[in-house]
Coordinates of C-alpha atoms and ligand atoms in Angstrom, one line a residue:
M1 CA -24.6 -40.4 -8.3
S2 CA -22.0 -38.0 -7.2
P3 CA -23.0 -34.3 -7.1
L4 CA -19.9 -33.5 -9.2
A5 CA -21.0 -35.9 -12.0
N6 CA -20.8 -34.4 -15.5
H7 CA -19.6 -30.9 -14.2
P8 CA -16.4 -29.4 -16.4
F9 CA -13.1 -29.8 -15.0
W10 CA -9.6 -29.0 -16.0
K11 CA -6.4 -30.4 -15.0
M12 CA -3.9 -27.8 -15.1
N13 CA -0.7 -26.6 -13.6
G14 CA 0.7 -23.1 -12.8
A15 CA 4.5 -23.3 -12.8
G16 CA 4.3 -26.9 -12.0
N17 CA 2.0 -26.5 -9.1
E18 CA -0.7 -29.2 -9.7
I19 CA -4.1 -27.6 -10.0
V20 CA -7.6 -28.9 -10.8
V21 CA -10.3 -26.3 -11.8
V22 CA -13.8 -27.6 -11.2
D23 CA -16.8 -25.5 -12.5
L24 CA -19.9 -25.8 -10.2
R25 CA -21.5 -22.5 -11.2
A26 CA -24.5 -24.6 -12.4
S27 CA -24.7 -26.1 -9.1
A28 CA -25.3 -25.4 -5.4
H29 CA -23.1 -28.3 -4.3
V30 CA -20.2 -27.5 -1.7
V31 CA -17.6 -30.0 -2.2
T32 CA -16.8 -31.9 1.1
A33 CA -13.3 -32.6 2.5
A34 CA -14.0 -36.3 1.9
E35 CA -14.9 -35.6 -1.8
A36 CA -11.8 -33.4 -2.4
R37 CA -9.5 -36.0 -0.9
A38 CA -11.2 -38.7 -3.3
I39 CA -10.6 -36.4 -6.2
A40 CA -6.9 -35.8 -5.2
A41 CA -6.3 -39.6 -4.7
D42 CA -7.3 -40.3 -8.4
E43 CA -4.3 -39.9 -10.7
R44 CA -6.5 -38.4 -13.5
S45 CA -7.5 -35.6 -11.1
R46 CA -4.6 -35.4 -8.7
F47 CA -3.9 -32.0 -7.4
D48 CA -1.9 -29.8 -5.1
Q49 CA -4.9 -27.5 -4.9
M50 CA -8.5 -27.5 -6.2
M51 CA -10.2 -24.4 -7.3
V52 CA -13.9 -25.0 -7.2
L53 CA -16.0 -22.1 -9.0
H54 CA -19.3 -21.1 -7.5
K55 CA -22.0 -18.6 -8.6
P56 CA -20.6 -15.0 -7.9
R57 CA -21.3 -13.5 -4.5
T58 CA -20.5 -9.9 -5.2
P59 CA -21.9 -8.0 -8.5
G60 CA -19.0 -7.4 -10.8
T61 CA -17.0 -10.6 -10.0
R62 CA -17.1 -13.6 -12.2
C63 CA -17.2 -16.3 -9.6
F64 CA -16.6 -17.1 -6.0
I65 CA -13.7 -19.6 -5.6
R66 CA -13.3 -22.2 -2.9
I67 CA -9.8 -23.6 -2.6
Y68 CA -9.0 -27.1 -1.3
N69 CA -5.8 -28.7 -0.5
T70 CA -4.9 -32.3 -1.1
D71 CA -5.8 -33.2 2.6
G72 CA -9.3 -31.7 2.0
S73 CA -8.6 -28.6 4.0
F74 CA -9.3 -25.2 2.8
A75 CA -6.5 -22.8 1.6
G76 CA -7.2 -19.1 2.1
A77 CA -5.2 -18.2 -1.1
C78 CA -3.7 -20.0 -4.1
G79 CA -1.8 -17.6 -6.5
N80 CA -1.0 -20.4 -9.1
G81 CA -4.5 -21.7 -9.1
T82 CA -6.0 -18.2 -9.4
R83 CA -4.0 -17.8 -12.6
C84 CA -5.3 -21.2 -13.9
V85 CA -9.0 -20.0 -13.1
A86 CA -8.1 -16.8 -15.0
W87 CA -7.3 -19.0 -18.0
V88 CA -10.5 -20.8 -17.8
L89 CA -12.5 -17.6 -17.6
S90 CA -10.6 -15.6 -20.3
E91 CA -11.0 -18.7 -22.6
E92 CA -14.6 -18.8 -21.9
D93 CA -15.6 -15.4 -23.3
G94 CA -12.4 -13.7 -24.6
T95 CA -12.2 -11.2 -21.9
E96 CA -8.7 -10.3 -20.6
S97 CA -9.3 -8.7 -17.4
F98 CA -11.8 -9.3 -14.7
L99 CA -12.3 -9.9 -10.9
V100 CA -12.8 -13.2 -9.1
E101 CA -13.6 -13.5 -5.3
T102 CA -12.0 -15.9 -2.7
V103 CA -12.3 -15.9 1.1
A104 CA -9.2 -13.6 0.9
G105 CA -11.1 -11.0 -1.0
I106 CA -11.7 -9.8 -4.6
L107 CA -8.7 -10.4 -6.8
A108 CA -8.0 -8.7 -10.2
C109 CA -6.8 -10.9 -13.0
R110 CA -5.4 -9.8 -16.2
R111 CA -4.1 -11.9 -19.3
V112 CA -0.5 -10.9 -20.3
G113 CA 0.3 -13.5 -22.8
P114 CA -1.2 -16.4 -24.6
A115 CA -1.0 -18.7 -21.4
A116 CA 0.4 -15.9 -18.9
F117 CA -1.8 -14.2 -16.3
S118 CA -1.1 -11.7 -13.5
V119 CA -3.2 -11.7 -10.5
D120 CA -3.5 -9.1 -7.8
M121 CA -3.0 -11.1 -4.6
G122 CA -4.2 -8.2 -2.3
E123 CA -2.4 -6.8 0.7
P124 CA 0.0 -8.7 2.9
K125 CA -0.7 -8.6 6.7
F126 CA 1.9 -8.8 9.4
G127 CA 0.1 -8.6 12.6
W128 CA 0.8 -11.6 14.7
Q129 CA -2.9 -12.4 15.1
D130 CA -3.5 -11.9 11.4
I131 CA -0.9 -14.8 10.4
P132 CA -2.0 -16.2 13.1
L133 CA 0.6 -16.9 15.7
A134 CA -0.3 -18.5 19.0
E135 CA 1.5 -15.7 21.0
E136 CA 2.3 -12.1 20.8
F137 CA 5.3 -11.0 18.6
R138 CA 5.6 -7.3 18.1
D139 CA 8.1 -7.6 15.0
T140 CA 7.2 -10.4 12.7
R141 CA 10.1 -9.6 10.4
A142 CA 11.8 -12.3 12.5
I143 CA 10.1 -14.4 15.2
E144 CA 11.7 -16.6 17.7
L145 CA 11.4 -20.1 16.3
Q146 CA 14.1 -22.6 15.7
I147 CA 14.5 -26.4 15.1
G148 CA 17.5 -28.6 15.8
P149 CA 19.9 -28.3 18.5
I150 CA 19.4 -25.2 20.8
D151 CA 23.1 -24.1 20.6
A152 CA 23.5 -25.1 16.9
P153 CA 19.8 -24.7 15.2
I154 CA 19.4 -26.1 11.8
L155 CA 16.8 -23.2 10.9
H156 CA 15.9 -20.3 13.0
S157 CA 14.2 -16.9 13.0
P158 CA 11.8 -17.0 10.1
S159 CA 9.9 -14.0 8.7
V160 CA 6.0 -14.5 8.9
V161 CA 3.4 -13.0 6.5
S162 CA -0.2 -13.6 5.7
M163 CA -1.0 -13.3 2.1
G164 CA -4.7 -14.6 3.0
N165 CA -3.0 -17.9 4.3
P166 CA 0.0 -18.1 6.8
H167 CA 3.5 -18.3 5.5
A168 CA 6.8 -18.5 7.3
I169 CA 10.0 -17.9 5.4
F170 CA 13.5 -19.0 6.7
W171 CA 16.4 -17.3 5.1
V172 CA 19.1 -19.7 4.0
D173 CA 22.0 -19.6 1.3
D174 CA 20.7 -22.8 -0.4
P175 CA 17.2 -24.0 0.0
Y176 CA 18.1 -27.4 -1.5
A177 CA 20.8 -28.0 1.1
Y178 CA 18.0 -28.8 3.7
D179 CA 15.8 -31.9 4.2
L180 CA 12.5 -29.9 3.6
P181 CA 10.4 -33.2 3.4
K182 CA 11.5 -34.1 6.8
I183 CA 11.7 -30.6 8.5
G184 CA 8.5 -29.4 6.6
P185 CA 5.8 -31.2 8.6
M186 CA 7.5 -30.4 11.9
L187 CA 7.2 -26.7 11.2
E188 CA 3.9 -26.7 9.4
N189 CA 2.3 -28.3 12.6
H190 CA 4.3 -26.3 15.0
P191 CA 2.3 -24.8 18.0
I192 CA 3.3 -21.5 17.3
F193 CA 0.9 -21.8 14.1
P194 CA -2.6 -22.4 15.4
E195 CA -3.8 -22.8 11.8
R196 CA -0.6 -24.6 10.7
A197 CA 1.5 -22.8 8.1
N198 CA 3.2 -22.9 4.7
I199 CA 7.0 -23.2 5.1
S200 CA 9.3 -21.7 2.7
L201 CA 13.3 -21.9 2.5
A202 CA 14.4 -18.8 0.7
G203 CA 17.8 -18.2 -0.8
V204 CA 18.3 -14.3 -1.8
K205 CA 20.6 -14.3 -4.8
S206 CA 20.4 -10.7 -5.7
R207 CA 18.4 -7.6 -5.2
D208 CA 15.8 -9.0 -7.7
H209 CA 16.1 -12.7 -7.5
I210 CA 14.9 -15.3 -4.8
V211 CA 15.3 -19.0 -5.1
L212 CA 12.5 -20.7 -3.0
W213 CA 11.4 -24.2 -1.9
V214 CA 8.1 -24.7 -0.4
W215 CA 6.4 -27.3 2.1
E216 CA 2.9 -26.4 1.8
R217 CA 0.2 -26.8 4.5
G218 CA -2.2 -29.6 3.7
V219 CA -0.1 -30.8 0.8
G220 CA 3.6 -31.3 1.2
I221 CA 6.4 -30.4 -1.1
T222 CA 5.2 -28.6 -4.4
R223 CA 6.8 -27.6 -7.6
A224 CA 5.8 -24.0 -7.0
C225 CA 3.6 -21.9 -4.6
G226 CA 2.4 -18.6 -5.7
S227 CA 1.2 -17.2 -2.4
A228 CA 4.7 -18.3 -0.9
A229 CA 6.5 -16.5 -3.6
C230 CA 4.5 -13.3 -2.8
A231 CA 5.2 -13.8 0.8
A232 CA 8.9 -14.4 0.4
L233 CA 9.2 -11.3 -1.8
V234 CA 7.2 -9.1 0.6
A235 CA 9.5 -10.4 3.7
A236 CA 12.6 -10.1 1.7
A237 CA 11.7 -6.4 0.8
R238 CA 10.7 -5.7 4.4
T239 CA 13.9 -6.9 5.8
K240 CA 15.8 -5.1 3.0
R241 CA 17.2 -8.2 1.5
T242 CA 15.7 -7.3 -1.9
G243 CA 13.8 -4.3 -3.6
R244 CA 10.1 -4.5 -4.1
A245 CA 10.1 -6.7 -7.3
A246 CA 11.8 -10.0 -7.9
T247 CA 12.0 -13.0 -10.0
V248 CA 11.2 -16.0 -7.6
S249 CA 12.6 -19.2 -8.9
L250 CA 10.7 -22.4 -7.8
P251 CA 11.4 -26.0 -8.9
G252 CA 8.6 -25.8 -11.5
G253 CA 9.5 -22.3 -12.9
D254 CA 9.8 -18.7 -12.4
L255 CA 7.2 -16.3 -11.0
H256 CA 7.5 -12.5 -11.2
I257 CA 6.3 -10.7 -8.1
E258 CA 6.0 -6.8 -7.4
W259 CA 4.9 -5.5 -4.0
R260 CA 3.4 -2.1 -5.5
D261 CA 3.4 1.3 -3.7
D262 CA -0.2 0.9 -3.0
N263 CA 0.7 -2.2 -1.0
H264 CA -1.1 -4.8 -3.2
V265 CA 1.2 -7.7 -4.2
V266 CA 1.0 -8.6 -8.0
M267 CA 2.0 -12.0 -9.3
T268 CA 2.6 -12.8 -13.0
G269 CA 3.4 -16.4 -14.3
P270 CA 2.5 -19.1 -16.6
T271 CA -0.4 -21.7 -17.0
E272 CA -0.7 -24.8 -18.7
V273 CA -3.7 -27.2 -19.4
E274 CA -2.8 -31.0 -19.1
H275 CA -6.4 -32.3 -19.9
E276 CA -10.0 -31.1 -19.7
G277 CA -13.2 -32.9 -19.6
R278 CA -16.2 -33.7 -17.4
F279 CA -16.3 -35.7 -14.0
D280 CA -17.3 -39.4 -14.8
P281 CA -20.6 -40.1 -13.2
A282 CA -19.2 -43.4 -11.9
L283 CA -16.0 -42.1 -10.7
F284 CA -16.6 -40.6 -7.2
A285 CA -20.1 -42.2 -6.7
T286 CA -18.7 -44.0 -3.6
A287 CA -16.1 -41.6 -2.6
A288 CA -18.0 -39.5 0.0
Ligands
API301 N1 -0.1 -23.3 -4.1 C1 -0.8 -22.2 -3.6 C2 -0.7 -22.0 -2.2 C3 -1.4 -23.2 -1.3 C4 -1.4 -22.9 0.2 C5 -2.1 -23.7 0.9 N2 -1.2 -25.0 1.0 C6 -2.4 -23.4 2.2 O1 -3.2 -24.1 2.8 O2 -2.5 -22.3 2.5 C7 -0.4 -21.0 -4.2 O3 0.0 -21.0 -5.5 O4 -0.4 -19.9 -3.7

């Protein structure tokens, strides 16, 4: 029988980003990449990211979260998924503010509405080794990277940021004017990104509004990406395109992002439950 059998799970979305939350706090099992891919392949539990809750590692936190992409790889951060986890934990005991832990660190979550949450996504990192990039760039506000003909590139000079995961943001007028499904995989796997990267096209509409379309590492096109929204706002503020707070509009909805003076990035947005239940013991018996 699968080690996941009978453990609680929720199929949710955060601004359209498809999220599965699995509660393994009562188990010592660590989901394998093959199990993650099998769960993503079943339409009842399809996900962009799966958030697996484990027993806390640090006193004062509610759980340790492992984050999986559709292809079974690990994601260092997932803003939309963290809001979904916050909904599960808040419903569990009625608390409205608590800490969770991921590989990117300890994140503070706060309920701000019936299904809306703020998550402190921590501090952005800008050093080329932090992203990471394959070679030294002193200034990561715009790195030398382009695709298309040398003298007439289609996209060039992205800003790069780590929010616990690697992001590249290309500045354009209209993100939807580009063939991101075709360009995305080339950029995600470009040799400049040794751990691959999440690729965003960002259109700055005003000092406090960004339109964003994202090709996610290990997933593909998604309807929203919280950490990309944080990375885009930080990169926009760093390059003086916006102020330090903005609404980021993604295909699945809007997120509000603020880069506070203490250097922490706070993301606020919705969550929605689609269905919940327990893993069917038969379902993944042969998956791994
Ligand atoms: N959708 C997620 C981010 C996923 C990033 C992931 N694709 C990676 O490998 O870094 C979010 O809301 O932040």
